[in-house]
Coordinates of C-alpha atoms in Angstrom, one line a residue:
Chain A
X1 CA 0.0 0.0 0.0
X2 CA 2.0 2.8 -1.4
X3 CA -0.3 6.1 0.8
X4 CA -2.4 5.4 3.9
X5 CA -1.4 2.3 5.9
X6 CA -5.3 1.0 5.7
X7 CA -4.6 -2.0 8.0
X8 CA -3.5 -1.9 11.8
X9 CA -0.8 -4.1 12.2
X10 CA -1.6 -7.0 14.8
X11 CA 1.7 -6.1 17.1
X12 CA 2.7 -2.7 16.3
X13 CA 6.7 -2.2 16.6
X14 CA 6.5 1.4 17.7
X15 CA 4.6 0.9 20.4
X16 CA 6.3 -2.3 21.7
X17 CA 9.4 -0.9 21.3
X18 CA 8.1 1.9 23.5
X19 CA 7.1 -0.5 25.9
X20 CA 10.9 -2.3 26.0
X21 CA 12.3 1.4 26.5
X22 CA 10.3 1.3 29.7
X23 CA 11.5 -1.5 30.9
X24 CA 14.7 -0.7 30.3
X25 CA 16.0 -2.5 27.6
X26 CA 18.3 -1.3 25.2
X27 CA 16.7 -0.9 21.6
X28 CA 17.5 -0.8 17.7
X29 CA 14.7 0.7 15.6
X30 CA 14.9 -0.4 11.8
X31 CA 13.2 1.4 9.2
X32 CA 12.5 0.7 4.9
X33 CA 13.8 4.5 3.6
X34 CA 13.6 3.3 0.2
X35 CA 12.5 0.6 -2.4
X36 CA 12.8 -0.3 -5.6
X37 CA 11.3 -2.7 -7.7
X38 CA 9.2 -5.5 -6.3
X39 CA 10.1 -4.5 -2.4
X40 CA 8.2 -6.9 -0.3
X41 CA 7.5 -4.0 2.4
X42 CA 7.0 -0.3 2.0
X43 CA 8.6 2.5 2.7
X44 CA 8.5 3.4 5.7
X45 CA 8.4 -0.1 7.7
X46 CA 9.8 -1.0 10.7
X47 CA 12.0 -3.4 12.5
X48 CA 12.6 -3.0 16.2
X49 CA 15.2 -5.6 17.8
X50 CA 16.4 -5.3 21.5
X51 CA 19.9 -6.4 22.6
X52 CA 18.7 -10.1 23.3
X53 CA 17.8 -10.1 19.7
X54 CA 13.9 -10.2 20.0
X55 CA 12.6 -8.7 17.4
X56 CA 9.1 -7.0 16.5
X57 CA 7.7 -6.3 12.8
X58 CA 9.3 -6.7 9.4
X59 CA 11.4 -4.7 6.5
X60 CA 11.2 -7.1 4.1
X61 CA 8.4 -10.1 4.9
X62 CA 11.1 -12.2 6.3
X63 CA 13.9 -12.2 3.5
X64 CA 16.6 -10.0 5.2
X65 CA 15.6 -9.8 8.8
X66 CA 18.2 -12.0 9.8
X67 CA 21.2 -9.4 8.8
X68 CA 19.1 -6.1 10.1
X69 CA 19.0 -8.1 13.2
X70 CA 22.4 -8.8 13.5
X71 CA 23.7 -5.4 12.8
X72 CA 21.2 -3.9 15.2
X73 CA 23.3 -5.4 17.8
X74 CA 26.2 -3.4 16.4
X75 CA 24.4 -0.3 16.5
X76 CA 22.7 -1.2 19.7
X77 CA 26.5 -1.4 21.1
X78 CA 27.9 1.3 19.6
X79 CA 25.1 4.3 19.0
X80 CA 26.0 4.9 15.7
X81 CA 23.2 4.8 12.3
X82 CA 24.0 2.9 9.8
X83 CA 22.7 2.9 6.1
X84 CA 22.5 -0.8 5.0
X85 CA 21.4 -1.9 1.2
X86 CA 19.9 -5.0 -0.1
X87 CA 18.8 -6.0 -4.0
X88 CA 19.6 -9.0 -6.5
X89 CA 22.5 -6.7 -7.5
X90 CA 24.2 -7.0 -4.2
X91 CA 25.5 -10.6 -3.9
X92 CA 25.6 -10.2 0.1
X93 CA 22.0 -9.4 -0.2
X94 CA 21.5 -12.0 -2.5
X95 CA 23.0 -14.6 0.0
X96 CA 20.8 -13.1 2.7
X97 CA 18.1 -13.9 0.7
X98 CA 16.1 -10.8 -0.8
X99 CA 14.7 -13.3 -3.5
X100 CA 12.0 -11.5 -4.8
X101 CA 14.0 -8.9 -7.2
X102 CA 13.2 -6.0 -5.3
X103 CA 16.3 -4.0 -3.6
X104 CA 15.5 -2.1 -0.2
X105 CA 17.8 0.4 2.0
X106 CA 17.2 0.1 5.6
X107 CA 18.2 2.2 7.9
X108 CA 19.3 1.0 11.6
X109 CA 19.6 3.1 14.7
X110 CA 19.7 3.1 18.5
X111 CA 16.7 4.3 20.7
X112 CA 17.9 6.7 22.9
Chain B
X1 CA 16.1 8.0 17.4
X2 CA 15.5 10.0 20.7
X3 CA 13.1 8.5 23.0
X4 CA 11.2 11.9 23.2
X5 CA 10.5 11.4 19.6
X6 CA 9.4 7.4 19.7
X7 CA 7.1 8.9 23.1
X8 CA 5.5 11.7 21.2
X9 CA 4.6 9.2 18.0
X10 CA 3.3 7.3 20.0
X11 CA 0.8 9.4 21.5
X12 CA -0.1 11.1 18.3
X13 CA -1.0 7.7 16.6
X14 CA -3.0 6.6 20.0
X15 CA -5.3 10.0 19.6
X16 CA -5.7 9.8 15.7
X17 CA -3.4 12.9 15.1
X18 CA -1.3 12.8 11.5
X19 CA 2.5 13.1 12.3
X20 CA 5.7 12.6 10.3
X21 CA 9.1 11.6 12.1
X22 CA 12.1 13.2 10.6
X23 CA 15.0 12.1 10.7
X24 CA 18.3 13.9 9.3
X25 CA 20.0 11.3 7.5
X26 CA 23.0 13.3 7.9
X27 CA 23.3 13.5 11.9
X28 CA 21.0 11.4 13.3
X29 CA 19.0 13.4 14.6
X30 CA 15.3 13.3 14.9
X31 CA 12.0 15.2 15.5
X32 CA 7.9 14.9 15.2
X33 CA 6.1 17.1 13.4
X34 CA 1.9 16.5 14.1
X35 CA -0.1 17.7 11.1
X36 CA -0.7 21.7 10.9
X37 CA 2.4 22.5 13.0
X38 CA 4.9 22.0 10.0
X39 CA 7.8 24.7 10.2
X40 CA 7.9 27.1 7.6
X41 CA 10.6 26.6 4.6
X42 CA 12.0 24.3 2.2
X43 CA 11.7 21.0 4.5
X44 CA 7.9 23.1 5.7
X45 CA 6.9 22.3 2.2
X46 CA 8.3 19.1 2.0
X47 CA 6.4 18.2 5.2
X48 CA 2.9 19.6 3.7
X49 CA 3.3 17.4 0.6
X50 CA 3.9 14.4 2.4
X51 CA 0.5 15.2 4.8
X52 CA -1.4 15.3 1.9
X53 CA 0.2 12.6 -0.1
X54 CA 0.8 10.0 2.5
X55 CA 3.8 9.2 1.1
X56 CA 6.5 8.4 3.0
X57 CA 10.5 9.2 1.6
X58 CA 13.7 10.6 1.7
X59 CA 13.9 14.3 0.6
X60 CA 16.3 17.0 0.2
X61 CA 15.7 20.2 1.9
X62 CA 17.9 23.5 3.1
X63 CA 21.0 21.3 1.7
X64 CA 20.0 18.6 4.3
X65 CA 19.2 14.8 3.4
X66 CA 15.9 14.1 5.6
X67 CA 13.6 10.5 5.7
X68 CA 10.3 11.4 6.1
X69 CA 8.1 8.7 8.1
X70 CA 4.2 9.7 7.5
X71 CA 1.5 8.1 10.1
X72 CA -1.2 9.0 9.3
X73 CA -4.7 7.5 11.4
X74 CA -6.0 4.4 9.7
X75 CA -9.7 5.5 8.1
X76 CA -12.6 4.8 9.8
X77 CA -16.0 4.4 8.1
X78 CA -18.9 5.4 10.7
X79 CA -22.4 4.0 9.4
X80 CA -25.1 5.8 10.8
X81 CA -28.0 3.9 11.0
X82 CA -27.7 -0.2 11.5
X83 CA -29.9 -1.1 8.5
X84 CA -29.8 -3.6 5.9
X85 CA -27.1 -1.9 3.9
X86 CA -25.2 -2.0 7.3
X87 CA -25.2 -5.5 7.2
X88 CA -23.9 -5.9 3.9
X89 CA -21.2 -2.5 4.3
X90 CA -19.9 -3.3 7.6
X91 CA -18.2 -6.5 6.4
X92 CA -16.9 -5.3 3.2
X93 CA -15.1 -2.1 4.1
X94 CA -14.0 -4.6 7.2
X95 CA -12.2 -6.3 4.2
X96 CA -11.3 -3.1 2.9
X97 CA -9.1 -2.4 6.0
X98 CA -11.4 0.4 7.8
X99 CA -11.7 0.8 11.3
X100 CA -16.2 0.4 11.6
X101 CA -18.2 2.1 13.8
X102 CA -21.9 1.4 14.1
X103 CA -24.3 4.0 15.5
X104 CA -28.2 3.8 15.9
X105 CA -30.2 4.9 18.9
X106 CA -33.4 2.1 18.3
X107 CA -32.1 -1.1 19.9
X108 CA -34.2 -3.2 17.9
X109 CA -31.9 -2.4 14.8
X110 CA -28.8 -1.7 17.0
X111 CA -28.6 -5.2 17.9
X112 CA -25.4 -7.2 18.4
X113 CA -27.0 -10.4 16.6
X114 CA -27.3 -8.7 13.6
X115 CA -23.9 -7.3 13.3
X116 CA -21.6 -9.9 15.2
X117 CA -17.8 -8.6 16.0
X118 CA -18.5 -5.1 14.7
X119 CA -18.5 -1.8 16.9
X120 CA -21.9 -0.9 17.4
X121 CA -23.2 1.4 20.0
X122 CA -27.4 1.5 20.5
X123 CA -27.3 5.2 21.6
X124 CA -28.1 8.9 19.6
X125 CA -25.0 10.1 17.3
X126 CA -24.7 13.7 19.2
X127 CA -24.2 11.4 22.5
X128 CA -21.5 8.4 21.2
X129 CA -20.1 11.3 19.0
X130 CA -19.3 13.3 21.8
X131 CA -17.3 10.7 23.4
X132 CA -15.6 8.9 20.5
X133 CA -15.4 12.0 18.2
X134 CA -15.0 12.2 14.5
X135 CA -12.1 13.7 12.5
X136 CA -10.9 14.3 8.7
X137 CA -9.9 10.5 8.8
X138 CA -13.6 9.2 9.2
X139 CA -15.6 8.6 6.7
X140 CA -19.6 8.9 7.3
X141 CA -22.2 7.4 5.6
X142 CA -26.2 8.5 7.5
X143 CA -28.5 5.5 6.3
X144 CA -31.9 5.8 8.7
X145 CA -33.9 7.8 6.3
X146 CA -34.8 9.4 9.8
X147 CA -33.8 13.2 10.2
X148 CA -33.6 12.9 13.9
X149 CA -30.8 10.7 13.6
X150 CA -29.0 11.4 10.3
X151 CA -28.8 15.3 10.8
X152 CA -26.5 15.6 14.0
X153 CA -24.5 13.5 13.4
X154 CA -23.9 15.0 9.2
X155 CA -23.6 18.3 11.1
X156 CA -20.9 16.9 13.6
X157 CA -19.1 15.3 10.4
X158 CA -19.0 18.9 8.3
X159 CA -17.7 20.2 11.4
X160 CA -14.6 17.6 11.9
X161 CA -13.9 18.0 8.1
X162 CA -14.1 14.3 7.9
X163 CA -12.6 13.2 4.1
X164 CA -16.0 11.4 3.0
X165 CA -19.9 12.2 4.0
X166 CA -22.8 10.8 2.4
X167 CA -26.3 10.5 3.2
X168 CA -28.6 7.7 1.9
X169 CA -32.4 9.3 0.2
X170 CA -33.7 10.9 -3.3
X171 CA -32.6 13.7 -4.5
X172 CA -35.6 15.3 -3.0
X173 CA -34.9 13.7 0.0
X174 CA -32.1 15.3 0.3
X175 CA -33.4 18.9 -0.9
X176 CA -35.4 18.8 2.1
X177 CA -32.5 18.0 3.9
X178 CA -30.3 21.0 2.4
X179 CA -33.0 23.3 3.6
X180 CA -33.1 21.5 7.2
X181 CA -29.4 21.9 7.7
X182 CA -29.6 25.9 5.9
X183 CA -31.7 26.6 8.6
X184 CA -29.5 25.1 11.2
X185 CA -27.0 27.4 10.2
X186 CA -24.6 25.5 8.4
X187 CA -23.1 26.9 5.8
X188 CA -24.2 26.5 2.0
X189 CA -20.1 25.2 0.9
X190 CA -20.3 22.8 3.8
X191 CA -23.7 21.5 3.0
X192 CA -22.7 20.6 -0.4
X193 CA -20.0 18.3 0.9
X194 CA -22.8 16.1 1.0
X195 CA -22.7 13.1 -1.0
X196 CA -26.4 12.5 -2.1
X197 CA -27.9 10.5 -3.7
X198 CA -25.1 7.9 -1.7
X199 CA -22.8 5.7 -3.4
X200 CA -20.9 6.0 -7.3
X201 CA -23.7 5.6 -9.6
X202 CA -23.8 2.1 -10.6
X203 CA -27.3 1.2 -10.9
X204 CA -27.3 0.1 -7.7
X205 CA -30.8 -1.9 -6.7
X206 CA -30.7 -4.4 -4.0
X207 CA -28.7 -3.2 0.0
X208 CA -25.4 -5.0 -0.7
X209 CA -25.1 -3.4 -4.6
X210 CA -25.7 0.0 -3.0
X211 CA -23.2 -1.3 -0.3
X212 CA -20.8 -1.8 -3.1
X213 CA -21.9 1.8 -4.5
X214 CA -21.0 3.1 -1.2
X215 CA -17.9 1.7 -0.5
X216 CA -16.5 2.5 -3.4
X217 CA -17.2 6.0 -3.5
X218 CA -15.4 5.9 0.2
X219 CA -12.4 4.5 -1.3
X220 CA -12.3 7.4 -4.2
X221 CA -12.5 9.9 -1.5
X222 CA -9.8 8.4 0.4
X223 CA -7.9 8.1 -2.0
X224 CA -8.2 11.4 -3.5
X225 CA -8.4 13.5 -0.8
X226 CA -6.8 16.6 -0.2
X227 CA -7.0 16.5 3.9
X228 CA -5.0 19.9 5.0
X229 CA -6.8 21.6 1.9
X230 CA -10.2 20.9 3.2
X231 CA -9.8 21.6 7.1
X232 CA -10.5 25.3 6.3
X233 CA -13.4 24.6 4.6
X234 CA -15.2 22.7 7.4
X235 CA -18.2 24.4 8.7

Protein backbone atom coordinates (compact mmCIF):
# COMPACT_ATOMS: atom_id res chain seq x y z
CA UNK A 1 0.00 0.00 0.00
CA UNK A 2 1.96 2.83 -1.38
CA UNK A 3 -0.31 6.06 0.76
CA UNK A 4 -2.37 5.37 3.89
CA UNK A 5 -1.36 2.28 5.91
CA UNK A 6 -5.33 1.05 5.66
CA UNK A 7 -4.60 -1.97 7.99
CA UNK A 8 -3.46 -1.88 11.79
CA UNK A 9 -0.76 -4.07 12.22
CA UNK A 10 -1.65 -6.98 14.76
CA UNK A 11 1.66 -6.09 17.07
CA UNK A 12 2.69 -2.70 16.31
CA UNK A 13 6.65 -2.18 16.63
CA UNK A 14 6.54 1.36 17.68
CA UNK A 15 4.58 0.88 20.41
CA UNK A 16 6.30 -2.26 21.74
CA UNK A 17 9.44 -0.85 21.25
CA UNK A 18 8.11 1.88 23.48
CA UNK A 19 7.08 -0.52 25.93
CA UNK A 20 10.92 -2.28 26.00
CA UNK A 21 12.25 1.38 26.47
CA UNK A 22 10.33 1.33 29.67
CA UNK A 23 11.49 -1.53 30.94
CA UNK A 24 14.67 -0.69 30.34
CA UNK A 25 15.99 -2.48 27.59
CA UNK A 26 18.34 -1.28 25.15
CA UNK A 27 16.68 -0.89 21.62
CA UNK A 28 17.45 -0.84 17.69
CA UNK A 29 14.74 0.65 15.59
CA UNK A 30 14.85 -0.43 11.80
CA UNK A 31 13.19 1.36 9.21
CA UNK A 32 12.46 0.71 4.85
CA UNK A 33 13.81 4.49 3.62
CA UNK A 34 13.60 3.31 0.19
CA UNK A 35 12.55 0.56 -2.41
CA UNK A 36 12.85 -0.30 -5.63
CA UNK A 37 11.27 -2.65 -7.66
CA UNK A 38 9.20 -5.47 -6.26
CA UNK A 39 10.08 -4.55 -2.36
CA UNK A 40 8.18 -6.87 -0.33
CA UNK A 41 7.47 -3.98 2.43
CA UNK A 42 6.96 -0.35 2.00
CA UNK A 43 8.63 2.47 2.74
CA UNK A 44 8.49 3.43 5.71
CA UNK A 45 8.44 -0.11 7.72
CA UNK A 46 9.78 -0.98 10.73
CA UNK A 47 11.97 -3.45 12.53
CA UNK A 48 12.63 -2.99 16.23
CA UNK A 49 15.23 -5.61 17.77
CA UNK A 50 16.40 -5.35 21.51
CA UNK A 51 19.92 -6.43 22.64
CA UNK A 52 18.74 -10.07 23.29
CA UNK A 53 17.79 -10.14 19.65
CA UNK A 54 13.94 -10.20 19.95
CA UNK A 55 12.56 -8.66 17.38
CA UNK A 56 9.13 -7.03 16.48
CA UNK A 57 7.67 -6.26 12.85
CA UNK A 58 9.35 -6.73 9.37
CA UNK A 59 11.41 -4.66 6.54
CA UNK A 60 11.16 -7.14 4.10
CA UNK A 61 8.44 -10.07 4.87
CA UNK A 62 11.08 -12.17 6.31
CA UNK A 63 13.88 -12.20 3.46
CA UNK A 64 16.58 -10.00 5.20
CA UNK A 65 15.64 -9.83 8.79
CA UNK A 66 18.16 -11.97 9.78
CA UNK A 67 21.17 -9.39 8.83
CA UNK A 68 19.14 -6.12 10.07
CA UNK A 69 18.97 -8.12 13.21
CA UNK A 70 22.42 -8.84 13.48
CA UNK A 71 23.73 -5.38 12.77
CA UNK A 72 21.16 -3.93 15.16
CA UNK A 73 23.35 -5.44 17.83
CA UNK A 74 26.19 -3.42 16.42
CA UNK A 75 24.35 -0.31 16.46
CA UNK A 76 22.69 -1.19 19.69
CA UNK A 77 26.48 -1.36 21.14
CA UNK A 78 27.90 1.28 19.61
CA UNK A 79 25.11 4.29 19.05
CA UNK A 80 25.97 4.85 15.72
CA UNK A 81 23.20 4.76 12.30
CA UNK A 82 24.03 2.93 9.81
CA UNK A 83 22.67 2.90 6.06
CA UNK A 84 22.53 -0.84 4.96
CA UNK A 85 21.43 -1.90 1.16
CA UNK A 86 19.92 -5.05 -0.07
CA UNK A 87 18.80 -6.03 -3.98
CA UNK A 88 19.59 -8.98 -6.53
CA UNK A 89 22.53 -6.68 -7.50
CA UNK A 90 24.16 -7.01 -4.24
CA UNK A 91 25.54 -10.62 -3.87
CA UNK A 92 25.58 -10.24 0.10
CA UNK A 93 21.96 -9.36 -0.16
CA UNK A 94 21.49 -12.03 -2.45
CA UNK A 95 22.99 -14.64 -0.02
CA UNK A 96 20.79 -13.13 2.73
CA UNK A 97 18.09 -13.86 0.72
CA UNK A 98 16.12 -10.80 -0.82
CA UNK A 99 14.67 -13.33 -3.49
CA UNK A 100 12.02 -11.48 -4.81
CA UNK A 101 14.05 -8.86 -7.17
CA UNK A 102 13.16 -5.96 -5.28
CA UNK A 103 16.28 -4.05 -3.62
CA UNK A 104 15.50 -2.09 -0.21
CA UNK A 105 17.77 0.42 2.01
CA UNK A 106 17.23 0.14 5.61
CA UNK A 107 18.20 2.24 7.95
CA UNK A 108 19.32 0.99 11.57
CA UNK A 109 19.58 3.14 14.66
CA UNK A 110 19.67 3.11 18.48
CA UNK A 111 16.65 4.29 20.68
CA UNK A 112 17.86 6.67 22.92
CA UNK B 1 16.07 8.03 17.44
CA UNK B 2 15.46 9.99 20.69
CA UNK B 3 13.07 8.47 22.97
CA UNK B 4 11.23 11.93 23.15
CA UNK B 5 10.53 11.41 19.58
CA UNK B 6 9.36 7.40 19.74
CA UNK B 7 7.09 8.90 23.08
CA UNK B 8 5.46 11.73 21.18
CA UNK B 9 4.64 9.24 17.95
CA UNK B 10 3.26 7.25 20.00
CA UNK B 11 0.78 9.41 21.51
CA UNK B 12 -0.07 11.12 18.33
CA UNK B 13 -0.98 7.68 16.64
CA UNK B 14 -3.01 6.64 20.04
CA UNK B 15 -5.32 9.95 19.56
CA UNK B 16 -5.65 9.83 15.73
CA UNK B 17 -3.39 12.88 15.12
CA UNK B 18 -1.33 12.79 11.47
CA UNK B 19 2.46 13.11 12.27
CA UNK B 20 5.69 12.62 10.26
CA UNK B 21 9.13 11.59 12.06
CA UNK B 22 12.09 13.23 10.56
CA UNK B 23 14.98 12.05 10.66
CA UNK B 24 18.34 13.90 9.33
CA UNK B 25 20.05 11.28 7.46
CA UNK B 26 23.00 13.34 7.86
CA UNK B 27 23.33 13.48 11.88
CA UNK B 28 21.01 11.44 13.25
CA UNK B 29 18.99 13.43 14.59
CA UNK B 30 15.26 13.31 14.87
CA UNK B 31 11.99 15.19 15.49
CA UNK B 32 7.91 14.92 15.16
CA UNK B 33 6.07 17.09 13.44
CA UNK B 34 1.86 16.50 14.13
CA UNK B 35 -0.07 17.72 11.09
CA UNK B 36 -0.65 21.70 10.92
CA UNK B 37 2.42 22.48 13.04
CA UNK B 38 4.89 22.04 9.96
CA UNK B 39 7.77 24.67 10.15
CA UNK B 40 7.87 27.08 7.56
CA UNK B 41 10.60 26.56 4.60
CA UNK B 42 12.00 24.25 2.20
CA UNK B 43 11.69 20.98 4.49
CA UNK B 44 7.87 23.10 5.74
CA UNK B 45 6.86 22.32 2.25
CA UNK B 46 8.27 19.08 1.98
CA UNK B 47 6.42 18.18 5.19
CA UNK B 48 2.90 19.60 3.71
CA UNK B 49 3.26 17.41 0.63
CA UNK B 50 3.90 14.44 2.38
CA UNK B 51 0.49 15.25 4.78
CA UNK B 52 -1.37 15.31 1.89
CA UNK B 53 0.22 12.59 -0.09
CA UNK B 54 0.79 9.98 2.54
CA UNK B 55 3.85 9.16 1.13
CA UNK B 56 6.47 8.44 3.04
CA UNK B 57 10.46 9.19 1.62
CA UNK B 58 13.71 10.56 1.69
CA UNK B 59 13.90 14.32 0.64
CA UNK B 60 16.32 17.03 0.24
CA UNK B 61 15.65 20.17 1.94
CA UNK B 62 17.91 23.47 3.10
CA UNK B 63 20.99 21.33 1.72
CA UNK B 64 20.02 18.64 4.27
CA UNK B 65 19.16 14.83 3.35
CA UNK B 66 15.93 14.12 5.55
CA UNK B 67 13.64 10.55 5.73
CA UNK B 68 10.28 11.41 6.11
CA UNK B 69 8.09 8.71 8.09
CA UNK B 70 4.19 9.73 7.46
CA UNK B 71 1.47 8.09 10.06
CA UNK B 72 -1.20 8.95 9.30
CA UNK B 73 -4.73 7.49 11.36
CA UNK B 74 -6.00 4.36 9.67
CA UNK B 75 -9.71 5.53 8.05
CA UNK B 76 -12.59 4.80 9.84
CA UNK B 77 -15.99 4.42 8.14
CA UNK B 78 -18.94 5.44 10.69
CA UNK B 79 -22.43 3.99 9.42
CA UNK B 80 -25.09 5.82 10.84
CA UNK B 81 -28.03 3.87 10.99
CA UNK B 82 -27.70 -0.21 11.47
CA UNK B 83 -29.88 -1.15 8.55
CA UNK B 84 -29.77 -3.63 5.87
CA UNK B 85 -27.05 -1.92 3.86
CA UNK B 86 -25.18 -1.96 7.26
CA UNK B 87 -25.24 -5.52 7.25
CA UNK B 88 -23.95 -5.90 3.85
CA UNK B 89 -21.17 -2.47 4.33
CA UNK B 90 -19.90 -3.27 7.60
CA UNK B 91 -18.24 -6.51 6.44
CA UNK B 92 -16.86 -5.31 3.16
CA UNK B 93 -15.12 -2.06 4.15
CA UNK B 94 -14.04 -4.56 7.19
CA UNK B 95 -12.18 -6.26 4.19
CA UNK B 96 -11.27 -3.05 2.88
CA UNK B 97 -9.12 -2.45 6.03
CA UNK B 98 -11.44 0.38 7.84
CA UNK B 99 -11.73 0.79 11.25
CA UNK B 100 -16.16 0.41 11.62
CA UNK B 101 -18.21 2.08 13.76
CA UNK B 102 -21.90 1.44 14.09
CA UNK B 103 -24.32 3.99 15.54
CA UNK B 104 -28.18 3.84 15.93
CA UNK B 105 -30.22 4.93 18.90
CA UNK B 106 -33.39 2.06 18.27
CA UNK B 107 -32.12 -1.12 19.85
CA UNK B 108 -34.16 -3.20 17.86
CA UNK B 109 -31.89 -2.38 14.83
CA UNK B 110 -28.82 -1.65 17.04
CA UNK B 111 -28.62 -5.20 17.89
CA UNK B 112 -25.44 -7.21 18.39
CA UNK B 113 -26.96 -10.40 16.62
CA UNK B 114 -27.32 -8.65 13.58
CA UNK B 115 -23.89 -7.33 13.26
CA UNK B 116 -21.60 -9.92 15.20
CA UNK B 117 -17.83 -8.58 15.97
CA UNK B 118 -18.48 -5.06 14.68
CA UNK B 119 -18.45 -1.82 16.94
CA UNK B 120 -21.90 -0.91 17.44
CA UNK B 121 -23.20 1.39 19.96
CA UNK B 122 -27.36 1.50 20.45
CA UNK B 123 -27.31 5.22 21.63
CA UNK B 124 -28.10 8.86 19.58
CA UNK B 125 -25.00 10.05 17.28
CA UNK B 126 -24.69 13.69 19.16
CA UNK B 127 -24.16 11.37 22.49
CA UNK B 128 -21.46 8.36 21.23
CA UNK B 129 -20.06 11.33 18.96
CA UNK B 130 -19.28 13.26 21.81
CA UNK B 131 -17.34 10.66 23.38
CA UNK B 132 -15.60 8.90 20.49
CA UNK B 133 -15.35 12.03 18.23
CA UNK B 134 -15.04 12.15 14.49
CA UNK B 135 -12.07 13.72 12.46
CA UNK B 136 -10.86 14.29 8.74
CA UNK B 137 -9.94 10.50 8.80
CA UNK B 138 -13.61 9.22 9.21
CA UNK B 139 -15.59 8.58 6.66
CA UNK B 140 -19.62 8.89 7.28
CA UNK B 141 -22.19 7.38 5.57
CA UNK B 142 -26.25 8.47 7.53
CA UNK B 143 -28.54 5.55 6.31
CA UNK B 144 -31.87 5.76 8.73
CA UNK B 145 -33.90 7.80 6.30
CA UNK B 146 -34.82 9.37 9.82
CA UNK B 147 -33.76 13.17 10.18
CA UNK B 148 -33.61 12.91 13.89
CA UNK B 149 -30.79 10.69 13.58
CA UNK B 150 -29.04 11.38 10.32
CA UNK B 151 -28.84 15.28 10.76
CA UNK B 152 -26.50 15.56 13.95
CA UNK B 153 -24.48 13.52 13.36
CA UNK B 154 -23.87 14.99 9.25
CA UNK B 155 -23.59 18.25 11.07
CA UNK B 156 -20.89 16.87 13.57
CA UNK B 157 -19.10 15.25 10.42
CA UNK B 158 -19.03 18.86 8.29
CA UNK B 159 -17.69 20.16 11.41
CA UNK B 160 -14.57 17.62 11.86
CA UNK B 161 -13.90 18.00 8.07
CA UNK B 162 -14.13 14.33 7.86
CA UNK B 163 -12.61 13.24 4.14
CA UNK B 164 -16.01 11.36 3.02
CA UNK B 165 -19.94 12.18 4.01
CA UNK B 166 -22.81 10.82 2.35
CA UNK B 167 -26.27 10.52 3.18
CA UNK B 168 -28.59 7.71 1.91
CA UNK B 169 -32.38 9.27 0.25
CA UNK B 170 -33.73 10.88 -3.31
CA UNK B 171 -32.61 13.71 -4.54
CA UNK B 172 -35.55 15.29 -2.99
CA UNK B 173 -34.86 13.69 0.04
CA UNK B 174 -32.14 15.31 0.32
CA UNK B 175 -33.42 18.90 -0.90
CA UNK B 176 -35.40 18.79 2.07
CA UNK B 177 -32.47 18.02 3.92
CA UNK B 178 -30.30 20.97 2.38
CA UNK B 179 -32.96 23.32 3.56
CA UNK B 180 -33.14 21.53 7.24
CA UNK B 181 -29.38 21.89 7.70
CA UNK B 182 -29.56 25.88 5.89
CA UNK B 183 -31.73 26.59 8.64
CA UNK B 184 -29.51 25.10 11.22
CA UNK B 185 -27.00 27.45 10.22
CA UNK B 186 -24.56 25.46 8.40
CA UNK B 187 -23.12 26.94 5.83
CA UNK B 188 -24.24 26.46 1.99
CA UNK B 189 -20.12 25.23 0.95
CA UNK B 190 -20.31 22.77 3.77
CA UNK B 191 -23.66 21.55 3.05
CA UNK B 192 -22.67 20.57 -0.41
CA UNK B 193 -19.95 18.35 0.86
CA UNK B 194 -22.80 16.07 1.01
CA UNK B 195 -22.72 13.14 -1.00
CA UNK B 196 -26.40 12.45 -2.10
CA UNK B 197 -27.93 10.51 -3.71
CA UNK B 198 -25.10 7.85 -1.72
CA UNK B 199 -22.78 5.75 -3.37
CA UNK B 200 -20.90 5.99 -7.28
CA UNK B 201 -23.71 5.61 -9.63
CA UNK B 202 -23.80 2.08 -10.57
CA UNK B 203 -27.27 1.24 -10.92
CA UNK B 204 -27.27 0.06 -7.70
CA UNK B 205 -30.75 -1.90 -6.70
CA UNK B 206 -30.71 -4.40 -4.00
CA UNK B 207 -28.68 -3.21 0.01
CA UNK B 208 -25.37 -5.00 -0.67
CA UNK B 209 -25.07 -3.40 -4.56
CA UNK B 210 -25.72 0.01 -2.96
CA UNK B 211 -23.19 -1.30 -0.29
CA UNK B 212 -20.80 -1.83 -3.07
CA UNK B 213 -21.88 1.78 -4.46
CA UNK B 214 -20.98 3.15 -1.18
CA UNK B 215 -17.91 1.73 -0.52
CA UNK B 216 -16.51 2.51 -3.39
CA UNK B 217 -17.16 6.04 -3.54
CA UNK B 218 -15.45 5.93 0.16
CA UNK B 219 -12.39 4.46 -1.32
CA UNK B 220 -12.33 7.37 -4.18
CA UNK B 221 -12.54 9.87 -1.51
CA UNK B 222 -9.77 8.41 0.36
CA UNK B 223 -7.94 8.13 -2.03
CA UNK B 224 -8.24 11.45 -3.46
CA UNK B 225 -8.38 13.47 -0.82
CA UNK B 226 -6.81 16.58 -0.18
CA UNK B 227 -6.96 16.50 3.89
CA UNK B 228 -5.02 19.93 5.03
CA UNK B 229 -6.85 21.65 1.92
CA UNK B 230 -10.15 20.89 3.24
CA UNK B 231 -9.83 21.58 7.09
CA UNK B 232 -10.52 25.30 6.34
CA UNK B 233 -13.40 24.63 4.57
CA UNK B 234 -15.22 22.70 7.35
CA UNK B 235 -18.17 24.36 8.71
Amino acid sequence: MSEIQIAHEPRDPLMIAEEWMKAGKDVAVATVVETWGSAPRPVGSHLVIDSDGLFEGSVSGGCVEGAVVAEAAEVIADGKPRMLEFGVADETAWRVGLSCGGRIKVYVERLG
Amino acid sequence: MDPHSLKKLNQCRRERRAAILVTDLGDGRDRVVVEGDAPAGELGEALGAAFRSGKSGTVEADGRNFFLNVYLPPPRLVMIGAVHISQALAPMAGIAGFDLHIIDPRTAFASPERFPGIRLDAEWPEDVLKRSPLDAYCAVAALTHDPKIDDPALKAALEAGCFYIGALGSRKTHAKRVERLAAAGVPMSAVERIRAPIGLSIGAASPAEIAVAVLAEVIEALRSRGLQARKGEAA
